[in-house]
Structures are given as structure tokens and as C-alpha cells.
Tab-separated table of C-alpha atoms in Angstrom:
chain	number	residue	atom	x	y	z
B	1	UNK	CA	-11.456	-15.137	9.888
B	2	UNK	CA	-12.554	-17.382	12.739
B	3	UNK	CA	-15.142	-16.164	15.272
B	4	UNK	CA	-12.466	-16.004	18.000
B	5	UNK	CA	-10.335	-13.767	15.825
B	6	UNK	CA	-13.293	-11.510	15.008
B	7	UNK	CA	-14.146	-11.026	18.701
B	8	UNK	CA	-10.486	-10.245	19.488
B	9	UNK	CA	-10.422	-7.674	16.670
B	10	UNK	CA	-13.673	-6.070	17.827
B	11	UNK	CA	-12.302	-5.676	21.374
B	12	UNK	CA	-9.101	-4.194	20.009
B	13	UNK	CA	-11.038	-1.661	17.922
B	14	UNK	CA	-13.276	-0.717	20.854
B	15	UNK	CA	-10.263	-0.073	23.116
B	16	UNK	CA	-8.631	1.901	20.309
B	17	UNK	CA	-11.715	4.101	19.850
B	18	UNK	CA	-11.802	4.986	23.558
B	19	UNK	CA	-8.218	6.234	23.449
B	20	UNK	CA	-8.923	8.039	20.166
B	21	UNK	CA	-11.846	9.874	21.802
B	22	UNK	CA	-9.599	11.002	24.672
B	23	UNK	CA	-7.029	12.330	22.230
B	24	UNK	CA	-9.730	14.114	20.244
B	25	UNK	CA	-11.229	15.715	23.358
B	26	UNK	CA	-7.851	16.907	24.641
B	27	UNK	CA	-6.822	18.449	21.316
B	28	UNK	CA	-10.227	20.064	20.816
B	29	UNK	CA	-9.890	21.730	24.228
B	30	UNK	CA	-6.396	22.924	23.371
B	31	UNK	CA	-7.516	24.165	19.936
B	32	UNK	CA	-5.052	21.993	18.050
B	33	UNK	CA	-6.245	20.469	14.748
B	34	UNK	CA	-5.327	16.810	14.212
B	35	UNK	CA	-5.201	15.611	10.592
B	36	UNK	CA	-4.682	11.928	9.712
B	37	UNK	CA	-3.156	11.340	6.249
B	38	UNK	CA	-3.725	7.885	4.742
B	39	UNK	CA	-2.335	6.570	1.454
B	40	UNK	CA	-0.237	3.941	-0.292
B	41	UNK	CA	3.547	4.282	-0.122
B	42	UNK	CA	4.808	7.163	-2.219
B	43	UNK	CA	1.516	9.005	-2.795
B	44	UNK	CA	3.167	12.185	-1.530
B	45	UNK	CA	2.234	12.629	2.138
B	46	UNK	CA	5.577	14.099	3.231
B	47	UNK	CA	5.816	16.389	0.210
B	48	UNK	CA	2.251	17.603	0.795
B	49	UNK	CA	3.114	18.621	4.368
B	50	UNK	CA	6.279	20.392	3.196
B	51	UNK	CA	4.380	22.360	0.543
B	52	UNK	CA	1.456	23.144	2.866
B	53	UNK	CA	3.894	24.714	5.332
B	54	UNK	CA	4.948	27.210	2.656
B	55	UNK	CA	1.304	28.228	2.164
B	56	UNK	CA	0.497	28.614	5.862
B	57	UNK	CA	3.634	30.302	7.210
B	58	UNK	CA	1.804	31.830	10.184
B	59	UNK	CA	0.664	28.429	11.498
B	60	UNK	CA	2.882	26.085	13.450
B	61	UNK	CA	2.958	22.456	12.309
B	62	UNK	CA	4.078	19.282	14.021
B	63	UNK	CA	4.126	15.827	12.464
B	64	UNK	CA	3.798	12.288	13.774
B	65	UNK	CA	5.426	9.924	11.273
B	66	UNK	CA	4.329	6.304	11.245
B	67	UNK	CA	6.705	3.991	9.438
B	68	UNK	CA	7.435	0.288	9.438
B	69	UNK	CA	11.149	1.062	9.318
B	70	UNK	CA	13.523	4.043	8.980
B	71	UNK	CA	13.069	7.684	10.049
B	72	UNK	CA	13.559	9.057	6.532
B	73	UNK	CA	10.345	11.108	6.448
B	74	UNK	CA	10.828	12.584	9.919
B	75	UNK	CA	14.374	13.611	8.981
B	76	UNK	CA	13.129	15.272	5.771
B	77	UNK	CA	10.567	17.301	7.718
B	78	UNK	CA	13.034	18.350	10.413
B	79	UNK	CA	15.401	19.602	7.719
B	80	UNK	CA	12.511	21.769	6.548
B	81	UNK	CA	12.127	23.129	10.099
B	82	UNK	CA	8.959	21.152	10.878
B	83	UNK	CA	9.077	19.312	14.234
B	84	UNK	CA	8.520	15.609	13.603
B	85	UNK	CA	8.243	12.641	15.934
B	86	UNK	CA	8.879	9.183	14.572
B	87	UNK	CA	6.878	6.090	15.469
B	88	UNK	CA	8.607	3.011	14.042
B	89	UNK	CA	5.916	0.322	14.096
B	90	UNK	CA	8.460	-2.441	13.472
B	91	UNK	CA	6.331	-4.430	11.048
B	92	UNK	CA	2.843	-3.283	12.103
B	93	UNK	CA	0.929	-2.075	9.067
B	94	UNK	CA	-0.877	0.866	10.715
B	95	UNK	CA	-0.806	3.271	13.642
B	96	UNK	CA	-3.097	2.793	16.639
B	97	UNK	CA	-4.401	5.435	19.029
B	98	UNK	CA	-2.231	4.287	21.953
B	99	UNK	CA	0.893	4.866	19.849
B	100	UNK	CA	-0.217	8.434	19.148
B	101	UNK	CA	-1.095	8.975	22.811
B	102	UNK	CA	2.423	7.975	23.846
B	103	UNK	CA	4.061	10.745	21.812
B	104	UNK	CA	1.352	13.382	22.282
B	105	UNK	CA	2.962	15.310	25.167
B	106	UNK	CA	6.175	15.445	23.221
B	107	UNK	CA	4.423	16.749	20.103
B	108	UNK	CA	2.325	19.285	22.027
B	109	UNK	CA	5.461	20.693	23.653
B	110	UNK	CA	6.146	22.253	20.222
B	111	UNK	CA	2.874	24.239	20.649
B	112	UNK	CA	1.576	23.429	17.155
B	113	UNK	CA	-1.607	24.763	15.555
B	114	UNK	CA	-1.942	21.677	13.360
B	115	UNK	CA	-0.625	18.172	13.974
B	116	UNK	CA	-0.379	15.970	10.897
B	117	UNK	CA	-0.229	12.221	11.298
B	118	UNK	CA	1.584	10.622	8.408
B	119	UNK	CA	0.161	7.154	8.740
B	120	UNK	CA	2.037	4.025	7.577
B	121	UNK	CA	2.051	3.794	3.761
B	122	UNK	CA	-0.873	1.431	3.302
B	123	UNK	CA	-4.285	2.021	1.761
B	124	UNK	CA	-5.973	-0.746	3.760
B	125	UNK	CA	-5.113	-1.295	7.444
B	126	UNK	CA	-4.872	2.327	8.745
B	127	UNK	CA	-8.524	2.920	7.750
B	128	UNK	CA	-9.743	0.713	10.598
B	129	UNK	CA	-8.096	2.676	13.393
B	130	UNK	CA	-9.303	6.077	14.566
B	131	UNK	CA	-6.482	8.142	16.013
B	132	UNK	CA	-8.506	11.022	17.473
B	133	UNK	CA	-8.273	13.067	14.272
B	134	UNK	CA	-10.584	15.979	13.457
B	135	UNK	CA	-10.025	15.359	9.788
B	136	UNK	CA	-9.075	12.247	7.875
B	137	UNK	CA	-7.604	12.728	4.426
B	138	UNK	CA	-7.009	9.965	1.886
B	139	UNK	CA	-4.439	10.583	-0.844
B	140	UNK	CA	-4.346	8.686	-4.138
B	141	UNK	CA	-1.630	9.583	-6.625
B	142	UNK	CA	-2.452	9.674	-10.334
B	143	UNK	CA	0.046	6.889	-11.207
B	144	UNK	CA	-1.851	4.470	-8.942
B	145	UNK	CA	-4.813	4.444	-11.323
B	146	UNK	CA	-8.339	5.862	-11.362
B	147	UNK	CA	-9.933	2.481	-10.518
B	148	UNK	CA	-8.614	2.329	-6.957
B	149	UNK	CA	-11.313	3.905	-4.709
B	150	UNK	CA	-13.803	1.035	-5.062
B	151	UNK	CA	-10.978	-1.494	-4.737
B	152	UNK	CA	-9.915	-0.010	-1.377
B	153	UNK	CA	-13.228	1.414	-0.158
B	154	UNK	CA	-12.736	1.758	3.605
B	155	UNK	CA	-10.101	4.491	3.318
B	156	UNK	CA	-12.494	6.523	1.164
B	157	UNK	CA	-15.527	5.727	3.305
B	158	UNK	CA	-13.889	6.899	6.550
B	159	UNK	CA	-12.250	10.061	5.151
B	160	UNK	CA	-13.738	13.528	4.748
B	161	UNK	CA	-11.260	14.717	2.124
B	162	UNK	CA	-9.837	12.956	-0.944
B	163	UNK	CA	-6.696	14.469	-2.461
B	164	UNK	CA	-5.800	13.276	-5.954
B	165	UNK	CA	-2.036	13.902	-5.938
B	166	UNK	CA	0.627	14.212	-8.673
B	167	UNK	CA	-1.972	15.443	-11.186
B	168	UNK	CA	0.886	17.052	-13.156
B	169	UNK	CA	1.661	13.502	-14.370
B	170	UNK	CA	-1.829	12.944	-15.815
B	171	UNK	CA	-0.682	13.822	-19.352
B	172	UNK	CA	1.726	10.855	-19.280
B	173	UNK	CA	-0.741	8.379	-17.782
B	174	UNK	CA	-3.938	6.490	-18.603
B	175	UNK	CA	-5.559	8.299	-15.648
B	176	UNK	CA	-8.848	10.197	-15.678
B	177	UNK	CA	-9.239	12.398	-12.568
B	178	UNK	CA	-13.003	12.613	-13.138
B	179	UNK	CA	-13.278	8.830	-13.137
B	180	UNK	CA	-11.283	8.634	-9.888
B	181	UNK	CA	-13.553	11.283	-8.372
B	182	UNK	CA	-16.751	9.508	-9.449
B	183	UNK	CA	-15.422	6.188	-8.204
B	184	UNK	CA	-14.647	7.729	-4.798
B	185	UNK	CA	-17.993	9.533	-4.573
B	186	UNK	CA	-19.802	6.261	-5.294
B	187	UNK	CA	-18.162	4.940	-2.095
B	188	UNK	CA	-18.680	8.132	-0.061
B	189	UNK	CA	-20.813	10.920	-1.579
B	190	UNK	CA	-19.787	13.375	1.172
B	191	UNK	CA	-16.080	13.384	0.238
B	192	UNK	CA	-14.528	16.731	-0.604
B	193	UNK	CA	-12.309	16.017	-3.608
B	194	UNK	CA	-9.316	18.226	-4.507
B	195	UNK	CA	-6.822	17.643	-7.318
B	196	UNK	CA	-3.330	18.717	-6.269
B	197	UNK	CA	0.192	18.869	-7.626
B	198	UNK	CA	3.178	19.660	-5.439
B	199	UNK	CA	5.094	20.443	-8.646
B	200	UNK	CA	2.763	23.000	-10.272
B	201	UNK	CA	0.965	24.061	-7.090
B	202	UNK	CA	-2.465	23.176	-8.536
B	203	UNK	CA	-5.100	22.774	-5.837
B	204	UNK	CA	-2.796	23.570	-2.930
B	205	UNK	CA	-4.470	26.916	-2.158
B	206	UNK	CA	-7.833	25.193	-1.876
B	207	UNK	CA	-6.301	22.559	0.409
B	208	UNK	CA	-4.610	25.194	2.595
B	209	UNK	CA	-7.888	27.172	2.852
B	210	UNK	CA	-9.695	24.043	3.933
B	211	UNK	CA	-7.193	23.512	6.763
B	212	UNK	CA	-7.491	27.133	7.885
B	213	UNK	CA	-11.297	26.857	7.866
B	214	UNK	CA	-11.236	23.656	9.956
B	215	UNK	CA	-8.842	25.224	12.453
B	216	UNK	CA	-11.091	28.303	12.716
B	217	UNK	CA	-14.191	26.142	13.318
B	218	UNK	CA	-12.351	24.204	16.001
B	219	UNK	CA	-11.336	27.354	17.869
B	220	UNK	CA	-14.569	29.332	17.706
E	1	UNK	CA	1.784	-6.182	20.480
E	2	UNK	CA	0.985	-8.123	23.631
E	3	UNK	CA	2.560	-11.527	24.215
E	4	UNK	CA	-0.806	-13.232	23.717
E	5	UNK	CA	-1.172	-11.588	20.319
E	6	UNK	CA	2.377	-12.555	19.325
E	7	UNK	CA	1.770	-16.216	20.171
E	8	UNK	CA	-1.518	-16.180	18.209
E	9	UNK	CA	0.283	-14.661	15.213
E	10	UNK	CA	3.112	-17.217	15.415
E	11	UNK	CA	0.605	-20.082	15.404
E	12	UNK	CA	-1.228	-18.554	12.476
E	13	UNK	CA	2.006	-18.227	10.499
E	14	UNK	CA	3.049	-21.786	11.337
E	15	UNK	CA	-0.313	-23.181	10.140
E	16	UNK	CA	-0.056	-21.008	7.038
E	17	UNK	CA	3.435	-22.325	6.233
E	18	UNK	CA	2.279	-25.947	6.435
E	19	UNK	CA	-0.469	-25.321	3.882
E	20	UNK	CA	1.970	-23.341	1.735
E	21	UNK	CA	4.378	-26.299	1.719
E	22	UNK	CA	1.596	-28.627	0.571
E	23	UNK	CA	0.694	-26.267	-2.264
E	24	UNK	CA	4.339	-25.973	-3.270
E	25	UNK	CA	4.852	-29.746	-3.265
E	26	UNK	CA	1.731	-30.384	-5.337
E	27	UNK	CA	2.577	-27.776	-7.964
E	28	UNK	CA	6.213	-28.910	-8.144
E	29	UNK	CA	5.013	-32.455	-8.872
E	30	UNK	CA	2.639	-31.177	-11.539
E	31	UNK	CA	5.331	-28.947	-13.086
E	32	UNK	CA	3.333	-25.763	-12.636
E	33	UNK	CA	5.267	-22.617	-11.670
E	34	UNK	CA	3.653	-20.467	-8.953
E	35	UNK	CA	4.659	-16.788	-8.888
E	36	UNK	CA	3.527	-14.444	-6.091
E	37	UNK	CA	3.433	-10.758	-7.085
E	38	UNK	CA	3.559	-8.257	-4.213
E	39	UNK	CA	3.287	-4.465	-4.463
E	40	UNK	CA	1.427	-1.328	-3.435
E	41	UNK	CA	-1.857	-0.549	-5.208
E	42	UNK	CA	-1.298	0.525	-8.793
E	43	UNK	CA	2.311	-0.600	-9.244
E	44	UNK	CA	1.263	-2.471	-12.366
E	45	UNK	CA	0.737	-6.138	-11.454
E	46	UNK	CA	-2.233	-6.722	-13.788
E	47	UNK	CA	-0.590	-4.879	-16.678
E	48	UNK	CA	2.629	-6.865	-16.159
E	49	UNK	CA	0.737	-10.154	-16.481
E	50	UNK	CA	-1.068	-8.920	-19.603
E	51	UNK	CA	2.203	-7.874	-21.260
E	52	UNK	CA	4.047	-11.036	-20.169
E	53	UNK	CA	1.372	-13.146	-21.890
E	54	UNK	CA	2.215	-11.446	-25.207
E	55	UNK	CA	5.866	-12.423	-24.770
E	56	UNK	CA	5.201	-16.048	-23.847
E	57	UNK	CA	2.392	-17.012	-26.240
E	58	UNK	CA	3.234	-20.724	-26.054
E	59	UNK	CA	2.752	-20.886	-22.284
E	60	UNK	CA	-0.614	-21.074	-20.605
E	61	UNK	CA	-1.244	-18.662	-17.726
E	62	UNK	CA	-3.782	-18.635	-14.942
E	63	UNK	CA	-4.165	-15.920	-12.326
E	64	UNK	CA	-5.386	-15.796	-8.740
E	65	UNK	CA	-6.469	-12.230	-7.966
E	66	UNK	CA	-6.523	-11.126	-4.354
E	67	UNK	CA	-8.515	-7.958	-3.745
E	68	UNK	CA	-10.190	-6.327	-0.781
E	69	UNK	CA	-13.179	-5.480	-2.979
E	70	UNK	CA	-14.278	-5.661	-6.643
E	71	UNK	CA	-13.290	-8.148	-9.371
E	72	UNK	CA	-11.937	-5.455	-11.695
E	73	UNK	CA	-8.514	-7.069	-12.224
E	74	UNK	CA	-9.916	-10.554	-12.823
E	75	UNK	CA	-12.363	-9.132	-15.392
E	76	UNK	CA	-9.522	-7.301	-17.169
E	77	UNK	CA	-7.495	-10.510	-17.429
E	78	UNK	CA	-10.429	-12.598	-18.640
E	79	UNK	CA	-11.087	-10.043	-21.378
E	80	UNK	CA	-7.461	-10.669	-22.422
E	81	UNK	CA	-8.175	-14.417	-22.555
E	82	UNK	CA	-6.275	-15.223	-19.349
E	83	UNK	CA	-8.224	-17.433	-16.917
E	84	UNK	CA	-8.512	-15.610	-13.584
E	85	UNK	CA	-10.039	-16.604	-10.271
E	86	UNK	CA	-11.018	-13.886	-7.837
E	87	UNK	CA	-10.487	-14.037	-4.085
E	88	UNK	CA	-12.287	-11.098	-2.441
E	89	UNK	CA	-10.704	-10.869	1.009
E	90	UNK	CA	-13.451	-8.549	2.260
E	91	UNK	CA	-11.185	-6.249	4.229
E	92	UNK	CA	-8.247	-8.592	4.877
E	93	UNK	CA	-5.005	-6.916	3.812
E	94	UNK	CA	-3.275	-10.012	2.373
E	95	UNK	CA	-3.834	-13.499	0.990
E	96	UNK	CA	-3.171	-16.577	3.092
E	97	UNK	CA	-2.243	-20.075	1.914
E	98	UNK	CA	-5.623	-21.593	2.819
E	99	UNK	CA	-7.358	-19.091	0.510
E	100	UNK	CA	-5.109	-20.160	-2.363
E	101	UNK	CA	-5.650	-23.834	-1.530
E	102	UNK	CA	-9.430	-23.369	-1.787
E	103	UNK	CA	-9.279	-22.195	-5.407
E	104	UNK	CA	-6.354	-24.381	-6.531
E	105	UNK	CA	-8.372	-27.215	-8.124
E	106	UNK	CA	-10.375	-24.658	-10.040
E	107	UNK	CA	-7.213	-22.918	-11.281
E	108	UNK	CA	-5.445	-26.181	-12.183
E	109	UNK	CA	-8.449	-27.276	-14.254
E	110	UNK	CA	-7.229	-24.658	-16.775
E	111	UNK	CA	-3.989	-26.726	-17.109
E	112	UNK	CA	-1.699	-23.687	-16.786
E	113	UNK	CA	2.093	-23.668	-17.094
E	114	UNK	CA	2.400	-20.647	-14.819
E	115	UNK	CA	0.022	-19.465	-12.095
E	116	UNK	CA	0.436	-15.850	-11.051
E	117	UNK	CA	-0.908	-14.723	-7.714
E	118	UNK	CA	-1.777	-11.057	-7.792
E	119	UNK	CA	-1.640	-10.409	-4.079
E	120	UNK	CA	-3.689	-7.652	-2.379
E	121	UNK	CA	-2.229	-4.214	-3.176
E	122	UNK	CA	-0.172	-3.710	-0.047
E	123	UNK	CA	3.591	-3.522	0.397
E	124	UNK	CA	3.495	-4.688	4.030
E	125	UNK	CA	1.119	-7.472	5.109
E	126	UNK	CA	1.410	-9.945	2.183
E	127	UNK	CA	5.155	-10.321	2.863
E	128	UNK	CA	4.470	-12.321	6.025
E	129	UNK	CA	2.457	-15.078	4.360
E	130	UNK	CA	4.004	-17.769	2.161
E	131	UNK	CA	1.533	-19.041	-0.413
E	132	UNK	CA	3.514	-21.997	-1.761
E	133	UNK	CA	5.155	-19.902	-4.468
E	134	UNK	CA	8.316	-20.962	-6.318
E	135	UNK	CA	9.129	-17.325	-6.957
E	136	UNK	CA	8.178	-14.179	-5.084
E	137	UNK	CA	8.419	-10.931	-6.993
E	138	UNK	CA	8.156	-7.463	-5.456
E	139	UNK	CA	7.171	-4.583	-7.736
E	140	UNK	CA	7.880	-0.924	-6.955
E	141	UNK	CA	6.744	1.667	-9.474
E	142	UNK	CA	8.964	4.665	-10.179
E	143	UNK	CA	6.357	7.196	-8.964
E	144	UNK	CA	6.445	5.621	-5.493
E	145	UNK	CA	9.980	6.903	-4.897
E	146	UNK	CA	13.460	5.405	-4.742
E	147	UNK	CA	13.565	5.513	-0.923
E	148	UNK	CA	10.952	2.808	-0.387
E	149	UNK	CA	12.850	-0.526	-0.114
E	150	UNK	CA	14.380	0.200	3.310
E	151	UNK	CA	11.056	1.671	4.480
E	152	UNK	CA	9.205	-1.560	3.616
E	153	UNK	CA	12.009	-4.107	4.009
E	154	UNK	CA	10.167	-7.408	4.494
E	155	UNK	CA	8.735	-7.477	0.962
E	156	UNK	CA	12.266	-7.037	-0.413
E	157	UNK	CA	13.835	-9.465	2.049
E	158	UNK	CA	11.430	-12.304	1.189
E	159	UNK	CA	11.432	-11.839	-2.600
E	160	UNK	CA	13.876	-13.226	-5.158
E	161	UNK	CA	13.095	-10.689	-7.880
E	162	UNK	CA	12.585	-6.912	-7.686
E	163	UNK	CA	10.875	-5.290	-10.664
E	164	UNK	CA	11.155	-1.503	-10.882
E	165	UNK	CA	8.035	-0.714	-12.926
E	166	UNK	CA	6.905	2.312	-14.966
E	167	UNK	CA	10.513	3.329	-15.664
E	168	UNK	CA	9.256	5.243	-18.729
E	169	UNK	CA	8.071	7.893	-16.234
E	170	UNK	CA	11.536	8.413	-14.725
E	171	UNK	CA	12.186	11.496	-16.868
E	172	UNK	CA	9.224	13.242	-15.194
E	173	UNK	CA	10.100	12.199	-11.642
E	174	UNK	CA	12.688	12.755	-8.920
E	175	UNK	CA	13.420	9.013	-9.097
E	176	UNK	CA	16.842	7.378	-9.452
E	177	UNK	CA	16.553	3.684	-10.437
E	178	UNK	CA	20.117	3.061	-9.270
E	179	UNK	CA	19.299	4.436	-5.837
E	180	UNK	CA	16.208	2.207	-5.614
E	181	UNK	CA	18.325	-0.778	-6.645
E	182	UNK	CA	21.058	-0.028	-4.092
E	183	UNK	CA	18.458	0.520	-1.377
E	184	UNK	CA	16.857	-2.850	-2.151
E	185	UNK	CA	20.195	-4.684	-2.350
E	186	UNK	CA	21.159	-3.284	1.063
E	187	UNK	CA	18.082	-5.134	2.402
E	188	UNK	CA	18.604	-8.303	0.319
E	189	UNK	CA	21.847	-8.636	-1.674
E	190	UNK	CA	20.532	-11.721	-3.529
E	191	UNK	CA	17.683	-9.863	-5.264
E	192	UNK	CA	17.592	-9.982	-9.048
E	193	UNK	CA	16.665	-6.437	-10.089
E	194	UNK	CA	15.025	-5.669	-13.454
E	195	UNK	CA	13.814	-2.271	-14.665
E	196	UNK	CA	10.642	-2.629	-16.731
E	197	UNK	CA	8.161	-0.506	-18.624
E	198	UNK	CA	4.886	-1.902	-19.958
E	199	UNK	CA	4.714	1.146	-22.230
E	200	UNK	CA	8.121	0.941	-23.965
E	201	UNK	CA	8.714	-2.775	-23.349
E	202	UNK	CA	12.040	-2.117	-21.584
E	203	UNK	CA	13.154	-5.074	-19.477
E	204	UNK	CA	10.196	-7.295	-20.349
E	205	UNK	CA	12.269	-9.724	-22.431
E	206	UNK	CA	14.630	-10.248	-19.495
E	207	UNK	CA	11.650	-10.821	-17.203
E	208	UNK	CA	10.026	-13.289	-19.631
E	209	UNK	CA	13.327	-15.190	-19.993
E	210	UNK	CA	13.611	-15.437	-16.246
E	211	UNK	CA	10.147	-17.025	-16.037
E	212	UNK	CA	10.966	-19.491	-18.829
E	213	UNK	CA	14.220	-20.430	-17.068
E	214	UNK	CA	12.436	-21.013	-13.730
E	215	UNK	CA	9.789	-23.164	-15.411
E	216	UNK	CA	12.491	-25.201	-17.168
E	217	UNK	CA	14.355	-25.759	-13.860
E	218	UNK	CA	11.137	-26.872	-12.202
E	219	UNK	CA	10.402	-29.427	-14.895
E	220	UNK	CA	13.841	-30.960	-15.386
């Protein structure tokens, strides 16, 4: 990158962080937990939200879906009774805080306890942009391979939770969950790592408890 | 995006395309086929190259590996006896033509018949940047889901070949290869679609024949 480009990017990130802070402050005051989900396409973000709803029936969810094109995920969630607002980025590879800010009133009108942001399916670009989240979660599905955390370090470095998804497939794959965990912890030793399967339910209770705990901390 | 940003991006793409054309012209003259592989992380680009080498033992390969961090893929290929040059983008989410140009002499010194570019694992950003390739190939692995082509259309629109990878896993997944194919063809009706499995070998002969045919056309 040229110096001019770097300065432009730095300014963009600074402006983004200011808006992200405003979002974070507002939601903290209102006692609404904001969770940013980051992963490659098809790691299971939408399915995770659907299954989590079943485990936390007393909590109200709302979802902000970031997608390059189509509203397929938002439609899936609405069919499940979860309010979802679509942001079609039209080619942009990530969400930015101002995009979230624009839909926030709309989302809050559903009076949710937890707002999930389903970021654009991309393990690289979304990591650079804070969206005001209280919790950032990176998902890596078993079929993607246990060597990925160090190859895409920023997503793992900026997250607090690492969900290894689709672990029911491990028996059919050259994938070692322990190796994936070690690789991620070498990037960020503070990561909480949970192995989950939407099919068998493995790990989902632990994940749901974690969300409940974070919501409780936020509201105390 | 602001107008200023759009103009900057247009200029960047125009400059990129000029370098890409030079690369394409040079390789066409030298009779070397350049293939750009685009996919999400873990769709199987490195494994595909390894398996393709077994099927085309008389042809010499060289690989340009684009990665945000680590030289894991390049090391894997070298262990297999395939010359590989690493480009660590250091955070950038895609390769650009000038990066390829910088390593081209080095790669050509191996006197390859086919150069594969393993682009950064990302189904969005690499689609915007021509690299001088004769053939662009998009890979989508079965675990990523059959609804992805319309969600990430540019990769499918700018490719000539669509490889559905890891089809051996289909029996364990809610994945319909025909649906993925239809979804991709609705974006780009000219796509050649091949279902492949590195595990069972399904589709790899068709893929290898396609490469041989393209190389023959280039050299006639």
C-alpha cells in the first residue's frame, strides 16, 4: 500500500471507531448485548443463531445481517420468528459501524435482549472494523482446516470467543480440534474456545451460558 | 462509499488491469498457462493443486501462494516437489497484478507449463482484481452450503470454471450439488461446473483434461 492509502485507511478506521463507541455506549445504557459474529462463508453463523434461540427461549433476539448480495439469511431467521434486518453491502467485504448505526433504531424497536450481527462471510476484512460490540466471536468450521487461525490471525486476535463449528464432521475430516485450538491460542491466549455442533448439540449449552453470563454482567 | 473513494478505487482497478494485460501477453507468448484459483479459506485450493500434479505428471507446475500470514501452503507444495513462491500480503485481502508481476521472473525461472495462483482465501475481494490469468476458477466446498453463489456473485461472474469441492462429504451435509450448480449458472450461464473430490478422485480427470485442453489452445 502507498503512504497516501495508509493515511486514508487510518482516518477511516478512526472515524469508524468513534461511531462504534457511540453504539456501544447506547446499548450498554439500554442493557442490550451486541455480539459480532465473524467467519468465512458457510461456517454456520445463521444456524448458530437459530439453535441458540431454542436454548434461550426467554430472551429476545434481533439480528443484523450483512451480506454482499441477497437477503437469504434474514429471510431464514424471520421464518424462525427472529426479527432480522438486512444490510446489503453491494460488494463491500465487511460491515462498518455507520451501517449498523443506520439500522439501530429499527432493530431496537423490537426490544431485544441480544442483538447478533452476522457479519459478511469473510475471515479477513470484518476484523478491522469495530461495530460497537460487547463480544466478538470468530467461527471456524471443521471442514475449513485446523491450520487456519495463524493464516488469518486478526479475526482471532480481535475476538474474545472462538467457536469451532460443525465438529460432528470431524470423523470424516483430516481435522484436529486440539490443533485448531492451539493454533488460535498462539495468536490470542485469552480466547475462550468452544467446540460446537448444531447437529448433535455439542457445546451449545456452554455457548448459551456464556451469552447469559455476558448479558447479566452488562445489566448489573 | 464516498465519490472520492469510488474514483480512487476505479483508478486502482484501471492500473491493475494494465499490469494484468502485460502479464497475460508475456505468458501467452511464452506458452505458459496462468490459472487463478479463488475461494473461501479451506475450500481445498492447495490440495487440488497437489492432486492435479499426480494426474498431469508430464507437465511442470509452479505456484504463487497469496496469504495474509504464514507460508504454510507454499511449504506444503514444496514438500510435494512443486515450486512455490509465497506472497504474504500482510493483511491485504487479495492479490493484485503488481504483486504477481514482482515474482514472475522468479516463477518463470522454474520453466513451468502451468502457473497456479492460489489467491488469498476470500470469496469476495480477489474477484475484483485481474492478475493476467488465462483461466479463473472459483472453488466452493460442499460444507459451505449450496446457497452461496448468489450471495457472493462476483467470484462466479468473473470465473470460467466452478469447481464444487469435497463432494465426498455430501452424504453428511444438507448440500445439494444441483442446487449449487443452478445457483451459480443463474449468476453466470457460461460457467463450466465440475464436481470434484480429492478423497475419491471424482471429477479430477475432467478437471485435468480441461487444463490440458486450455494449454494446448494457448500453444497452437
